Structure formats: structure tokens, C-alpha cells
PDB file of C-alpha atoms in Angstrom:
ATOM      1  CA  UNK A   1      35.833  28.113  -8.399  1.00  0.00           C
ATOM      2  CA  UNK A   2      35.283  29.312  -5.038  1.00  0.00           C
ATOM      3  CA  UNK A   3      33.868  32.381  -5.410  1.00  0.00           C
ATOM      4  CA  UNK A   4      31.639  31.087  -7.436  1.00  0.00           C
ATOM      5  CA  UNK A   5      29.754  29.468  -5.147  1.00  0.00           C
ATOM      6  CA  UNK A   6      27.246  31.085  -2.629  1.00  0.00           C
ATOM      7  CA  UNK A   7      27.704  30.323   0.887  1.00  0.00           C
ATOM      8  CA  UNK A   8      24.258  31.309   2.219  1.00  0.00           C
ATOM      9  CA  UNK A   9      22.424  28.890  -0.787  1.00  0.00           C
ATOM     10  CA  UNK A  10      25.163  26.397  -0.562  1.00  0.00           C
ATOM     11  CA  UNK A  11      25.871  25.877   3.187  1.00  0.00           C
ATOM     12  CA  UNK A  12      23.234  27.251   5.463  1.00  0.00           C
ATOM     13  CA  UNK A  13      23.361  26.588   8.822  1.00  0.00           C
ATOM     14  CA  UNK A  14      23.738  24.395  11.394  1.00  0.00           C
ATOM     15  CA  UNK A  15      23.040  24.094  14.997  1.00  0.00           C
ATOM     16  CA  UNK A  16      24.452  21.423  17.420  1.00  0.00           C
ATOM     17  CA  UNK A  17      25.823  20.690  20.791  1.00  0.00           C
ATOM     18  CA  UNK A  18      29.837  20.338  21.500  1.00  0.00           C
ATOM     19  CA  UNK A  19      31.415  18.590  24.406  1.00  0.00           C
ATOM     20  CA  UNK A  20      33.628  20.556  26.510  1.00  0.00           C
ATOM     21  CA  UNK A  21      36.529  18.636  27.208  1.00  0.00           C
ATOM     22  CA  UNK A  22      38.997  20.192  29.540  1.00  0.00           C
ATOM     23  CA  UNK A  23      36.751  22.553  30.876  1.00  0.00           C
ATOM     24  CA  UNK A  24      35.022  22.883  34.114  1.00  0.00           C
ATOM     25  CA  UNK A  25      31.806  24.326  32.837  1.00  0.00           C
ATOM     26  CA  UNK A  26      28.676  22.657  34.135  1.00  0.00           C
ATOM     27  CA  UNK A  27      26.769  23.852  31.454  1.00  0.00           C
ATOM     28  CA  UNK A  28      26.152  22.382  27.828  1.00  0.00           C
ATOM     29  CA  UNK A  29      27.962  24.117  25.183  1.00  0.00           C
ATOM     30  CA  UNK A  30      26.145  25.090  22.021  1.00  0.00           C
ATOM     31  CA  UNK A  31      26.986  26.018  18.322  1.00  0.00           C
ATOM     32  CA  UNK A  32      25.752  27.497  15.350  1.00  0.00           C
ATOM     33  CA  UNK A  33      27.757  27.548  11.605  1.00  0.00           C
ATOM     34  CA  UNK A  34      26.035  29.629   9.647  1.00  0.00           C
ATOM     35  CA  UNK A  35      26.992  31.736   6.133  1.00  0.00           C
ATOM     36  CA  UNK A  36      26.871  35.622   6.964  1.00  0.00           C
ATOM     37  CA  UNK A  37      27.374  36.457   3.834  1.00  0.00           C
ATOM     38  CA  UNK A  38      27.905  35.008   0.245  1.00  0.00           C
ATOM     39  CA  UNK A  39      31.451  34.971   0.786  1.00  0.00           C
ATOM     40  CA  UNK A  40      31.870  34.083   4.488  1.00  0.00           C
ATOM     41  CA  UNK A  41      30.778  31.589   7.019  1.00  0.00           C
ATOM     42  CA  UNK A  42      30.726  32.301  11.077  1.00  0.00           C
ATOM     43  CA  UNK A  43      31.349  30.093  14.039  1.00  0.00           C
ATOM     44  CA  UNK A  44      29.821  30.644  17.464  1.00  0.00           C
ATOM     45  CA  UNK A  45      29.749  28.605  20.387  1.00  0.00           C
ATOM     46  CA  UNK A  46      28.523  29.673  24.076  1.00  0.00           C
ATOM     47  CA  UNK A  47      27.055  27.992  27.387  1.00  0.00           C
ATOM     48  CA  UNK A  48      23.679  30.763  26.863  1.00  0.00           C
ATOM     49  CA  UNK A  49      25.341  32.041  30.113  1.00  0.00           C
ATOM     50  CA  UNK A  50      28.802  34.244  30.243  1.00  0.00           C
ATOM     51  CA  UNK A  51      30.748  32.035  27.943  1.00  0.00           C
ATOM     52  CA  UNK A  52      31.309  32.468  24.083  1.00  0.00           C
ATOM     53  CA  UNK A  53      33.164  31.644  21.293  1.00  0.00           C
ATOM     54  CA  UNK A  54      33.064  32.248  17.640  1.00  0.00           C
ATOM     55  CA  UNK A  55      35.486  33.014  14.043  1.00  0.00           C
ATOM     56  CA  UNK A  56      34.431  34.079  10.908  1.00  0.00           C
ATOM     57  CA  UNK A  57      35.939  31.987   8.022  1.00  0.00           C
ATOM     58  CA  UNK A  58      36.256  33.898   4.728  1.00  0.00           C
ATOM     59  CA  UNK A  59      36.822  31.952   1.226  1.00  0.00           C
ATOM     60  CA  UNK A  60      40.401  31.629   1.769  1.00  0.00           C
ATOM     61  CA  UNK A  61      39.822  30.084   4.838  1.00  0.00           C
ATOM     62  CA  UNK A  62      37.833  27.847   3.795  1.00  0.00           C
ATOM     63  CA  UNK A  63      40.275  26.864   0.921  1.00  0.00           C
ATOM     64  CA  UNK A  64      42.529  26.150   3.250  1.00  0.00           C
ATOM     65  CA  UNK A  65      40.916  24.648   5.414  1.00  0.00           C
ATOM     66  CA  UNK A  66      39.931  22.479   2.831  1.00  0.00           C
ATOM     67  CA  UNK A  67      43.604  21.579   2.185  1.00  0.00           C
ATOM     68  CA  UNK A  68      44.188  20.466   5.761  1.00  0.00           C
ATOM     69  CA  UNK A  69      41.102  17.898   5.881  1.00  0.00           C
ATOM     70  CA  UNK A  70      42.494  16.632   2.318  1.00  0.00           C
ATOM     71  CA  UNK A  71      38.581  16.384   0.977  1.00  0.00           C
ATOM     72  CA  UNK A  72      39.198  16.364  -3.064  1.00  0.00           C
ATOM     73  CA  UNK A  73      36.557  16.891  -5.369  1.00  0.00           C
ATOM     74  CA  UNK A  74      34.365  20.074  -6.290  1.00  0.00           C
ATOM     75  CA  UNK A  75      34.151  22.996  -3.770  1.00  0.00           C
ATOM     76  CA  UNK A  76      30.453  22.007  -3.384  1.00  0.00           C
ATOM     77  CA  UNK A  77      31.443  19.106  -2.313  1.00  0.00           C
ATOM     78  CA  UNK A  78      33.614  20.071   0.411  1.00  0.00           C
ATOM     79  CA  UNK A  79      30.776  22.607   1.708  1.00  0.00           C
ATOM     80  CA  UNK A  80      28.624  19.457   1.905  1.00  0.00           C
ATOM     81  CA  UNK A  81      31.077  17.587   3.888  1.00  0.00           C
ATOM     82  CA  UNK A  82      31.489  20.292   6.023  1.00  0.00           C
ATOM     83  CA  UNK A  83      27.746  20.569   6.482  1.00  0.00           C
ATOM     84  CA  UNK A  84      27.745  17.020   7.392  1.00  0.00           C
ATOM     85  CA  UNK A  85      30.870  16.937   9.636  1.00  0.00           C
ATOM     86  CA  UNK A  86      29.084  19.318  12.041  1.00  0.00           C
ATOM     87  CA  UNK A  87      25.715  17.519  11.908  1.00  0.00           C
ATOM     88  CA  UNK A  88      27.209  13.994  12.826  1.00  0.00           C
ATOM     89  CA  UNK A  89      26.672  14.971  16.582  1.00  0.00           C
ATOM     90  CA  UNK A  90      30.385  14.133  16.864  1.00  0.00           C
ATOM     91  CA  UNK A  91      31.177  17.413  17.452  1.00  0.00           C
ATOM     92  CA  UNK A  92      33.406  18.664  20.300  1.00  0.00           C
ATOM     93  CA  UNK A  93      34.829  21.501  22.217  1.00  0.00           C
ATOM     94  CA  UNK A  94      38.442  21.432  22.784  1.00  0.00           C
ATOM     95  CA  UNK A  95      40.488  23.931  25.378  1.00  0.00           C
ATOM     96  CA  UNK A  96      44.166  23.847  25.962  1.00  0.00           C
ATOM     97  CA  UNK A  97      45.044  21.913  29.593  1.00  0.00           C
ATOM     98  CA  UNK A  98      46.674  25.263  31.172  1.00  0.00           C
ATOM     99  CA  UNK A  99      43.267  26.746  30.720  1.00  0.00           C
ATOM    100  CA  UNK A 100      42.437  25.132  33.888  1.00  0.00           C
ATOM    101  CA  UNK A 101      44.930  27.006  35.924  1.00  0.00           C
ATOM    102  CA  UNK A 102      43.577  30.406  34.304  1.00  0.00           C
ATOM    103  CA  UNK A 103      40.159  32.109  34.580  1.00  0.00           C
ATOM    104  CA  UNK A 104      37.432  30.881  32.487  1.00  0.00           C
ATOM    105  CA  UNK A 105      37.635  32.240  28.882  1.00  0.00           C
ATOM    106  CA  UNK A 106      40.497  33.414  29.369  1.00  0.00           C
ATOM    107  CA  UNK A 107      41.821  31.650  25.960  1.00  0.00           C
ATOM    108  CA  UNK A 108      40.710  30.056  22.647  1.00  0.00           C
ATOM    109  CA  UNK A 109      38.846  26.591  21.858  1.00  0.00           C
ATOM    110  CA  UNK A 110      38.865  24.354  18.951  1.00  0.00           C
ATOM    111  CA  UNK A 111      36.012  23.032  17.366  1.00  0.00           C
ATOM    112  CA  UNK A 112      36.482  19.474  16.077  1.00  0.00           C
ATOM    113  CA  UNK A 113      33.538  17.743  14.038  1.00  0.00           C
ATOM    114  CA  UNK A 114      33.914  13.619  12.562  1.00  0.00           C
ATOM    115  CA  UNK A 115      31.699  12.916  10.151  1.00  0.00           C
ATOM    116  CA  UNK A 116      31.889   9.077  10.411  1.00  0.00           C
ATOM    117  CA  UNK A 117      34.782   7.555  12.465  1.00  0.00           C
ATOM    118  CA  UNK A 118      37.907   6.906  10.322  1.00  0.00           C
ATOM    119  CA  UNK A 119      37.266  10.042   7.934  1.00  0.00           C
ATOM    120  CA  UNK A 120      39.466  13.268   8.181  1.00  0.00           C
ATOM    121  CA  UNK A 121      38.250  15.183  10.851  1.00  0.00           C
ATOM    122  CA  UNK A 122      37.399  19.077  10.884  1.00  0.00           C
ATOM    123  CA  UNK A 123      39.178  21.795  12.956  1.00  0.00           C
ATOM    124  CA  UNK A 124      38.138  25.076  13.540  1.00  0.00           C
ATOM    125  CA  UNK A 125      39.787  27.652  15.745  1.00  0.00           C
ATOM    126  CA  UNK A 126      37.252  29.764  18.154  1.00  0.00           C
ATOM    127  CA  UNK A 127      38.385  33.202  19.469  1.00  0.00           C
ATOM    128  CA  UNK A 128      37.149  34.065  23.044  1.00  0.00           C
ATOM    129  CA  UNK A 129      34.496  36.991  23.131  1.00  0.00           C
ATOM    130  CA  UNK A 130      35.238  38.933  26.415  1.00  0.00           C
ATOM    131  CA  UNK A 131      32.931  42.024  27.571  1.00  0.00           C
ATOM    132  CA  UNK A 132      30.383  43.381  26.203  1.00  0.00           C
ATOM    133  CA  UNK A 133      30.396  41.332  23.130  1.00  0.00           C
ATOM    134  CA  UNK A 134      29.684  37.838  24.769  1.00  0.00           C
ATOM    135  CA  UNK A 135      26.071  39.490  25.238  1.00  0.00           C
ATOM    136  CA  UNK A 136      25.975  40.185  21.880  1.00  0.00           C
ATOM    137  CA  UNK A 137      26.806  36.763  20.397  1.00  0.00           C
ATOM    138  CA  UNK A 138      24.481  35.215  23.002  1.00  0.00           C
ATOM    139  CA  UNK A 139      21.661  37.256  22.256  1.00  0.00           C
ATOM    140  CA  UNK A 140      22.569  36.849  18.549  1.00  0.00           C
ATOM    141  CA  UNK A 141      22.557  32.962  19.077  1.00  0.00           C
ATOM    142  CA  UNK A 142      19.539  32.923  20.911  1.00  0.00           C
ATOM    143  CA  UNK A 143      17.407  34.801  18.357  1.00  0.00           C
ATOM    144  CA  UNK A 144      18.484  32.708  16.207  1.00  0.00           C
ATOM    145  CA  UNK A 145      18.017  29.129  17.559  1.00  0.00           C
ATOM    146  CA  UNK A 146      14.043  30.528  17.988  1.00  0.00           C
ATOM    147  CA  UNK A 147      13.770  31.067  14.592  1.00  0.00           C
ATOM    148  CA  UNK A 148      15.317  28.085  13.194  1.00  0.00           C
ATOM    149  CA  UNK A 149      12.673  26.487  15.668  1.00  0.00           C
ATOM    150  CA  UNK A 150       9.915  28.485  13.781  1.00  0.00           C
ATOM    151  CA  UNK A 151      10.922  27.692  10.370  1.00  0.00           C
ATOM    152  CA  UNK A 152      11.516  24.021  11.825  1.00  0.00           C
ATOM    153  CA  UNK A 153       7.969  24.278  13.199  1.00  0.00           C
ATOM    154  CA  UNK A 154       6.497  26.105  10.023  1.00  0.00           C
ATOM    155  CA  UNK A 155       7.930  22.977   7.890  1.00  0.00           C
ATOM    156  CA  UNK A 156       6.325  20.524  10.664  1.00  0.00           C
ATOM    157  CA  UNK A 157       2.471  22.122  10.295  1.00  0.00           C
ATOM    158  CA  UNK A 158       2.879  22.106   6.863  1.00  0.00           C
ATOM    159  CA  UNK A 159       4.124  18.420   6.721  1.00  0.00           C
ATOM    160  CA  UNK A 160       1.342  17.332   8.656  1.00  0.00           C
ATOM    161  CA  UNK A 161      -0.952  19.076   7.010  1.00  0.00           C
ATOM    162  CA  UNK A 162      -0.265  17.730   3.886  1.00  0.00           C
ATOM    163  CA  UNK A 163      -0.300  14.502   5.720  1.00  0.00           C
ATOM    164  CA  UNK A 164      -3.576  15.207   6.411  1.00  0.00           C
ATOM    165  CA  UNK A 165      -4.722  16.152   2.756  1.00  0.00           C
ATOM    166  CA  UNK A 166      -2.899  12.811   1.671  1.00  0.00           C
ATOM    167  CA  UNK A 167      -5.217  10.987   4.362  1.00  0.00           C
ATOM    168  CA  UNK A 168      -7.884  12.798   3.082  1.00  0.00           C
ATOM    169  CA  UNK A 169      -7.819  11.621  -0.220  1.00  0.00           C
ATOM    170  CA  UNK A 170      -6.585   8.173   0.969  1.00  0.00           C
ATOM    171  CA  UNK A 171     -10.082   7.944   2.768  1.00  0.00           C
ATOM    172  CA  UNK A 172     -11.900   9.187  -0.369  1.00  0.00           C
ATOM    173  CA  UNK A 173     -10.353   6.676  -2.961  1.00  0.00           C
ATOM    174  CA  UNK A 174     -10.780   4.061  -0.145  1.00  0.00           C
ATOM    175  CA  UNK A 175     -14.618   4.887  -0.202  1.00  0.00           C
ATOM    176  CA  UNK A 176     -15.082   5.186  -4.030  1.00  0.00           C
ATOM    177  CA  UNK A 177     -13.099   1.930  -4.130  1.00  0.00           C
ATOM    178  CA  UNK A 178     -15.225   0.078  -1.596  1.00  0.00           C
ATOM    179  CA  UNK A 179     -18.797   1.482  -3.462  1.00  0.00           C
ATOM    180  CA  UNK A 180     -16.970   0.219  -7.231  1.00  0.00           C
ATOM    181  CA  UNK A 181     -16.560  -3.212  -5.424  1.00  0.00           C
ATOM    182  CA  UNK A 182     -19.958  -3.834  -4.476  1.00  0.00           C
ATOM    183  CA  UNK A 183     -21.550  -2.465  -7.826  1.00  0.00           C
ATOM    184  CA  UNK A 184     -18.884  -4.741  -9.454  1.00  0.00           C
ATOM    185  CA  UNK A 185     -20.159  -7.535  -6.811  1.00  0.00           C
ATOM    186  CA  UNK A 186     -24.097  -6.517  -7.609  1.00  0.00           C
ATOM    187  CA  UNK A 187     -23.027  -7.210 -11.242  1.00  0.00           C
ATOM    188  CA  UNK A 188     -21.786 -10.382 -10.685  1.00  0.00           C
ATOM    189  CA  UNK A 189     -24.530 -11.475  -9.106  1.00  0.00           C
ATOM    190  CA  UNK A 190     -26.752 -10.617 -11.935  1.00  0.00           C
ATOM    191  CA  UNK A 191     -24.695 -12.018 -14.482  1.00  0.00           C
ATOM    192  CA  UNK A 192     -24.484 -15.445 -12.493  1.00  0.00           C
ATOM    193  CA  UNK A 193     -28.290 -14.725 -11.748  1.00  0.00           C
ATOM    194  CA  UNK A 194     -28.810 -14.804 -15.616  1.00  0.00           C
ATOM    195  CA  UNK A 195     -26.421 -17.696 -16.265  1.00  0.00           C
ATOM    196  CA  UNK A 196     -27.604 -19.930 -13.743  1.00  0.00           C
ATOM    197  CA  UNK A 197     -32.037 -19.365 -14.898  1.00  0.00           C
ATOM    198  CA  UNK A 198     -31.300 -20.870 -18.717  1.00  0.00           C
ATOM    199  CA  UNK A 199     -29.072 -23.612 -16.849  1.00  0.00           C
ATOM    200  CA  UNK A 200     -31.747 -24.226 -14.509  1.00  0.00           C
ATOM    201  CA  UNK A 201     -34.485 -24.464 -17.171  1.00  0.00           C
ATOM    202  CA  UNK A 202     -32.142 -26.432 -19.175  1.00  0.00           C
ATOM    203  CA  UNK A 203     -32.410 -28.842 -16.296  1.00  0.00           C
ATOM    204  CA  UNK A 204     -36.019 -28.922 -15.960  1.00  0.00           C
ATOM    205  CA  UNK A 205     -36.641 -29.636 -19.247  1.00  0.00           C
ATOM    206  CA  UNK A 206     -33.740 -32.501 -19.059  1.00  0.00           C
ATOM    207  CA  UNK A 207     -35.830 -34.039 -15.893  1.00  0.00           C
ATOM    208  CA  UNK A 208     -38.890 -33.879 -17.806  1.00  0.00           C
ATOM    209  CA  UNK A 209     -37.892 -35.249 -21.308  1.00  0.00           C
ATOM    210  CA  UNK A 210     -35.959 -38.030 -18.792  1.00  0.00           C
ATOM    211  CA  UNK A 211     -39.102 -38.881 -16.888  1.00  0.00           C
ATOM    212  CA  UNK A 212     -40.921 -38.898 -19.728  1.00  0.00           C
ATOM    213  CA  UNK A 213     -38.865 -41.000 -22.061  1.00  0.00           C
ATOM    214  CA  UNK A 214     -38.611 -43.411 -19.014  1.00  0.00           C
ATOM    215  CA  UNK A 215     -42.376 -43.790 -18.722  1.00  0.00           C
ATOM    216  CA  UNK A 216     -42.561 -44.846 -23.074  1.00  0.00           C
ATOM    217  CA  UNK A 217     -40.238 -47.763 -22.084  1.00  0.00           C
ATOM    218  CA  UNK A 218     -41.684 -48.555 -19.338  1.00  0.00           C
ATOM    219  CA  UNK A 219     -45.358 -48.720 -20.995  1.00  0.00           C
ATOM    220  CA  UNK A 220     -43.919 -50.262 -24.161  1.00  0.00           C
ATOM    221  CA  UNK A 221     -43.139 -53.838 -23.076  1.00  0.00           C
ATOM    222  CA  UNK A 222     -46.385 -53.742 -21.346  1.00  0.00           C
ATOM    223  CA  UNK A 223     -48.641 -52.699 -24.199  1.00  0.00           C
ATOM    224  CA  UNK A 224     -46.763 -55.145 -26.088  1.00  0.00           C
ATOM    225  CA  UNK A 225     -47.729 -57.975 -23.329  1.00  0.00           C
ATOM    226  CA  UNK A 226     -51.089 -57.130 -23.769  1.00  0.00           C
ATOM    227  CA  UNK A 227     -51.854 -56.980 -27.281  1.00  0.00           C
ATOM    228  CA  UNK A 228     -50.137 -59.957 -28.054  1.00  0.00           C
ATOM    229  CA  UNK A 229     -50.699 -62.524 -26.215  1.00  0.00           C
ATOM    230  CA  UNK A 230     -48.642 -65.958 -25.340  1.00  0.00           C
ATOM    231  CA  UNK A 231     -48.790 -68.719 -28.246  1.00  0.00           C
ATOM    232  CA  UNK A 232     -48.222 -71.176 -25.067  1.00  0.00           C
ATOM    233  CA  UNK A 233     -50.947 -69.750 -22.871  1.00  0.00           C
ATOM    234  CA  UNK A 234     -53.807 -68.887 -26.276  1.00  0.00           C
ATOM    235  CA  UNK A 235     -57.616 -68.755 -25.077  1.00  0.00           C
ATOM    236  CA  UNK A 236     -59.884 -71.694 -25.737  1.00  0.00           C
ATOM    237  CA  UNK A 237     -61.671 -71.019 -29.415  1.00  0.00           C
ATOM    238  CA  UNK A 238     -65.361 -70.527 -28.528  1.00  0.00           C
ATOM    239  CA  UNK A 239     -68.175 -73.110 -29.477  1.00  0.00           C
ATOM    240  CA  UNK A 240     -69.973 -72.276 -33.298  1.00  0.00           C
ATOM    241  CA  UNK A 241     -73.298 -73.601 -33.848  1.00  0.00           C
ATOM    242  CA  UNK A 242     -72.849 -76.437 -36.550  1.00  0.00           C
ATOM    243  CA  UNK A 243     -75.494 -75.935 -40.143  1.00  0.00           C
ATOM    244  CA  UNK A 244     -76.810 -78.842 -41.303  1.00  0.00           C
ATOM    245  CA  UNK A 245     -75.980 -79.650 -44.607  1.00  0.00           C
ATOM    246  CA  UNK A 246     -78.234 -78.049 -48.212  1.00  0.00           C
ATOM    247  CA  UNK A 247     -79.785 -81.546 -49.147  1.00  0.00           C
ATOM    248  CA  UNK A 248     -80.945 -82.409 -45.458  1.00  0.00           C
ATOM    249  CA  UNK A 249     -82.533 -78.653 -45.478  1.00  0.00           C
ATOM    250  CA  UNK A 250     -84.338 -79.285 -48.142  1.00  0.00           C
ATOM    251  CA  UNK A 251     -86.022 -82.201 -47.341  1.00  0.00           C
ATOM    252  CA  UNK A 252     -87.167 -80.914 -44.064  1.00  0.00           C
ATOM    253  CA  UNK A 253     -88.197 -78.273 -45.179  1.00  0.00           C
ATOM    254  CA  UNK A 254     -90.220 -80.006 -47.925  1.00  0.00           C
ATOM    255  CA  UNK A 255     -91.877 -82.153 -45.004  1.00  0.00           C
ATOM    256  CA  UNK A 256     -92.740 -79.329 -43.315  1.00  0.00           C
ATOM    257  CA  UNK A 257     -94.354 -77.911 -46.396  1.00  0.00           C
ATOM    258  CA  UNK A 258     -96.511 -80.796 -47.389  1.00  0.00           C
ATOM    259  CA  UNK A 259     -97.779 -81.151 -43.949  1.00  0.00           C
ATOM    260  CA  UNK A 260     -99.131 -77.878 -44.150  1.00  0.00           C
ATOM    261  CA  UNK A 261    -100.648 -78.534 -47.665  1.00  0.00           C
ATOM    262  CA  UNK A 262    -102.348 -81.499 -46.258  1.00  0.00           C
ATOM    263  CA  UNK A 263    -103.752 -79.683 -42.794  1.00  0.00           C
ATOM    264  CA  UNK A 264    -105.510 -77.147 -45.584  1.00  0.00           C
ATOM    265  CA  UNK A 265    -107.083 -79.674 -47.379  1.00  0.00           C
ATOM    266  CA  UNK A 266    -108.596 -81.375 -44.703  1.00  0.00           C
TER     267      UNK A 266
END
């Protein structure tokens, strides 16, 4: 199951710092785990100075070093926690104490990495370059950690500039957003324009049908006061020129006649 997996897809690399402990170096010790190959993953570690380390690890190896740590599951998932062991920042550089009394380099170092504190810990054994071959490896390591910082840069600029697109189009839906709102408000307006003219006409015509009404009961009583008057309070009945009666006519009348008769004659 081992072999079927490919080291360079499934692992990577890593870069990190180590601690020395129990060595005098004044310098920061640095180290990269990367997969050479489909089928094998290298160790280096070096101060960028004089001093390096490194081991290759091969599949068998890695199986058993898989056996010491005691990590069960798929062989994926021991590449993962491997991956993750060294990228804790728990990572340090172990030398033997009689390495003190020798020259520097002179022997091996172990590599220990924690994931999280209270899980099996990893342990790799480092071989000491010596000669010409420290150059190598530090040369190696520094090309390198400058392109891991350009494809770490790369990613960056391309993060940020599809930041930047996502802003972008933020801004644009924010302004097509903020021009629907005020049509939507301009139509709302209208609308309560419209409602609010028949309402307001409505009104008017209530006032005026009000006022009016008012004024009809307000006339009424009086028209009625004035066309009909009090019983209690009635106008005198005016004075009629009294006829005397037929029989009394006649006879003055006759009088009158006969005096006239008799003013002829004479």
C-alpha cells in the first residue's frame, strides 16, 4: 500500500526552524523535508554557514518509522501526520552530550517534531555532511527556500488579486443595489403619491357635503320660524270696511234718484 502512494503529490515539503539543544552554535538551525522522488523523502538541516545535516528516508523507512510512532490508519494518513508533526514549530535539534567535548559536526543529530503535546512524537536520524558536500546541501537548501518564497509569493499576488476582483464586484453590486433602492424608493413615492390624491379628494368632498348638510339644518328651523308664525304671538287682523245692508241701499239710492227727477223738472 506503500508504494502506491506518491511522495512528491502526497507529502511535499516543508520548511521550519529546529532548536539546537546541546550545541554551542550561535546560529539558528534550519530544515527542509521534502520528497526527492516518488519513492523517497530527504532531510536536511544546516546553520546557512559550515554546518549541515540531512538522511534520505526510502519507503521502508518510512514504514518503519511508521511502526515506531505507532500512527495506525492508511499510509496517507501517516504522511499527513508526518507533514503536520514537522509544521507544529515544535521541532528540535538534538546532539549527543559528548559532542561538546568534540569538534563541531563531528557526529550525528536527531530531529524530533510533536505535533500537539501528548501525541507520539517523530524521530529522525541526521548524518553529518563534512567537506565539500556541506556546500552542496547549503547551496541546495538555499535555492530552495527562494523558491518556495516565490511560489509563496506567486500564491500571495494572486490571492490579493482576486481579492481585488472580489472587491471589485463587491463595489459594483453595492452600486446597482444602492440605484435599485432609490428607483424602488421613487416608486413608492408615486404609489403613495397616487393613494394619498383619491384619499385627499375623498376628503374634500366629505368637508363639503359636511358643511353643506350642516348649513340645510341650520336654515331649516329658521325657515320654519318664519313661515309659520307663533299661535301665541298672531298679528292683529286688519280693519274691513263694513257694507251696509241691500234694503238700506236701496232706499238711498231711490232718494237720491227722485231728487234728481225733481231738480229736472223744475
Amino acid at each position: 500500500m506503500a508504494a502506491a502512494v506518491d511522495l512528491e503529490d502526497a507529502f511535499g515539503a516543508v520548511f521550519g526552524e529546529a532548536k539546537a539543544e546541546g550545541h554551542p552554535t550561535a546560529r539558528p538551525i534550519l530544515f527542509r523535508a521534502h520528497a526527492r522522488s516518488a519513492a523517497a523523502i530527504r532531510v536536511v538541516a544546516t546553520d546557512c554557514h559550515s554546518l549541515a545535516w540531512d538522511c534520505s528516508l526510502s519507503v521502508s523507512d518510512l514504514d518503519d518509522l511508521r511502526d515506531d510512532v505507532g500512527i495506525g490508519g492508511s499510509w496517507a494518513d501517516f504522511l499527513d501526520y508526518l507533514k503536520s508533526s514537522l509544521s507544529s514549530g515544535e521541532v528540535k535539534l538534538l546532539f549527543a552530550a559528548d559532542q561538546l567535548r568534540k569538534s563541531t559536526g563531528s557526529d550525528g543529530a536527531k530531529l524530533v517534531a510533536t505535533k500537539a503535546k501528548g501525541l507520539p512524537r517523530i524521530t529522525i536520524s541526521l548524518h553529518t555532511v563534512t567537506g565539500a558536500g556541506t556546500s552542496d546541501v547549503i547551496a541546495e537548501f538555499s535555492l530552495a527556500l527562494y523558491g518556495a518564497y516565490r511560489t509563496t509569493q506567486e500564491l500571495a499576488s494572486k490571492e490579493q488579486e482576486h481579492k481585488s476582483q472580489l472587491m471589485g464586484s463587491l463595489l459594483t453590486e453595492r452600486e446597482k443595489n444602492e440605484i435599485m433602492q432609490k428607483q424602488l424608493e421613487a416608486l413608492s413615492f408615486l404609489d403613495k403619491r397616487k393613494a394619498t390624491k383619491p384619499k385627499l379628494l375623498a376628503d374634500q368632498v366629505s368637508s363639503v357635503s359636511a358643511v353643506t348638510l350642516g348649513s340645510d339644518q341650520v336654515t331649516a328651523p329658521v325657515r320654519q320660524q318664519i313661515s309659520v308664525p307663533s299661535p301665541s304671538k298672531a298679528p292683529p287682523a286688519k280693519a274691513t270696511k263694513r257694507v251696509a245692508p241691500t234694503s238700506r241701499r236701496a232706499r238711498v239710492r231711490g232718494a237720491l234718484l227722485q231728487d234728481n227727477e225733481d231738480e229736472d223738472d223744475n
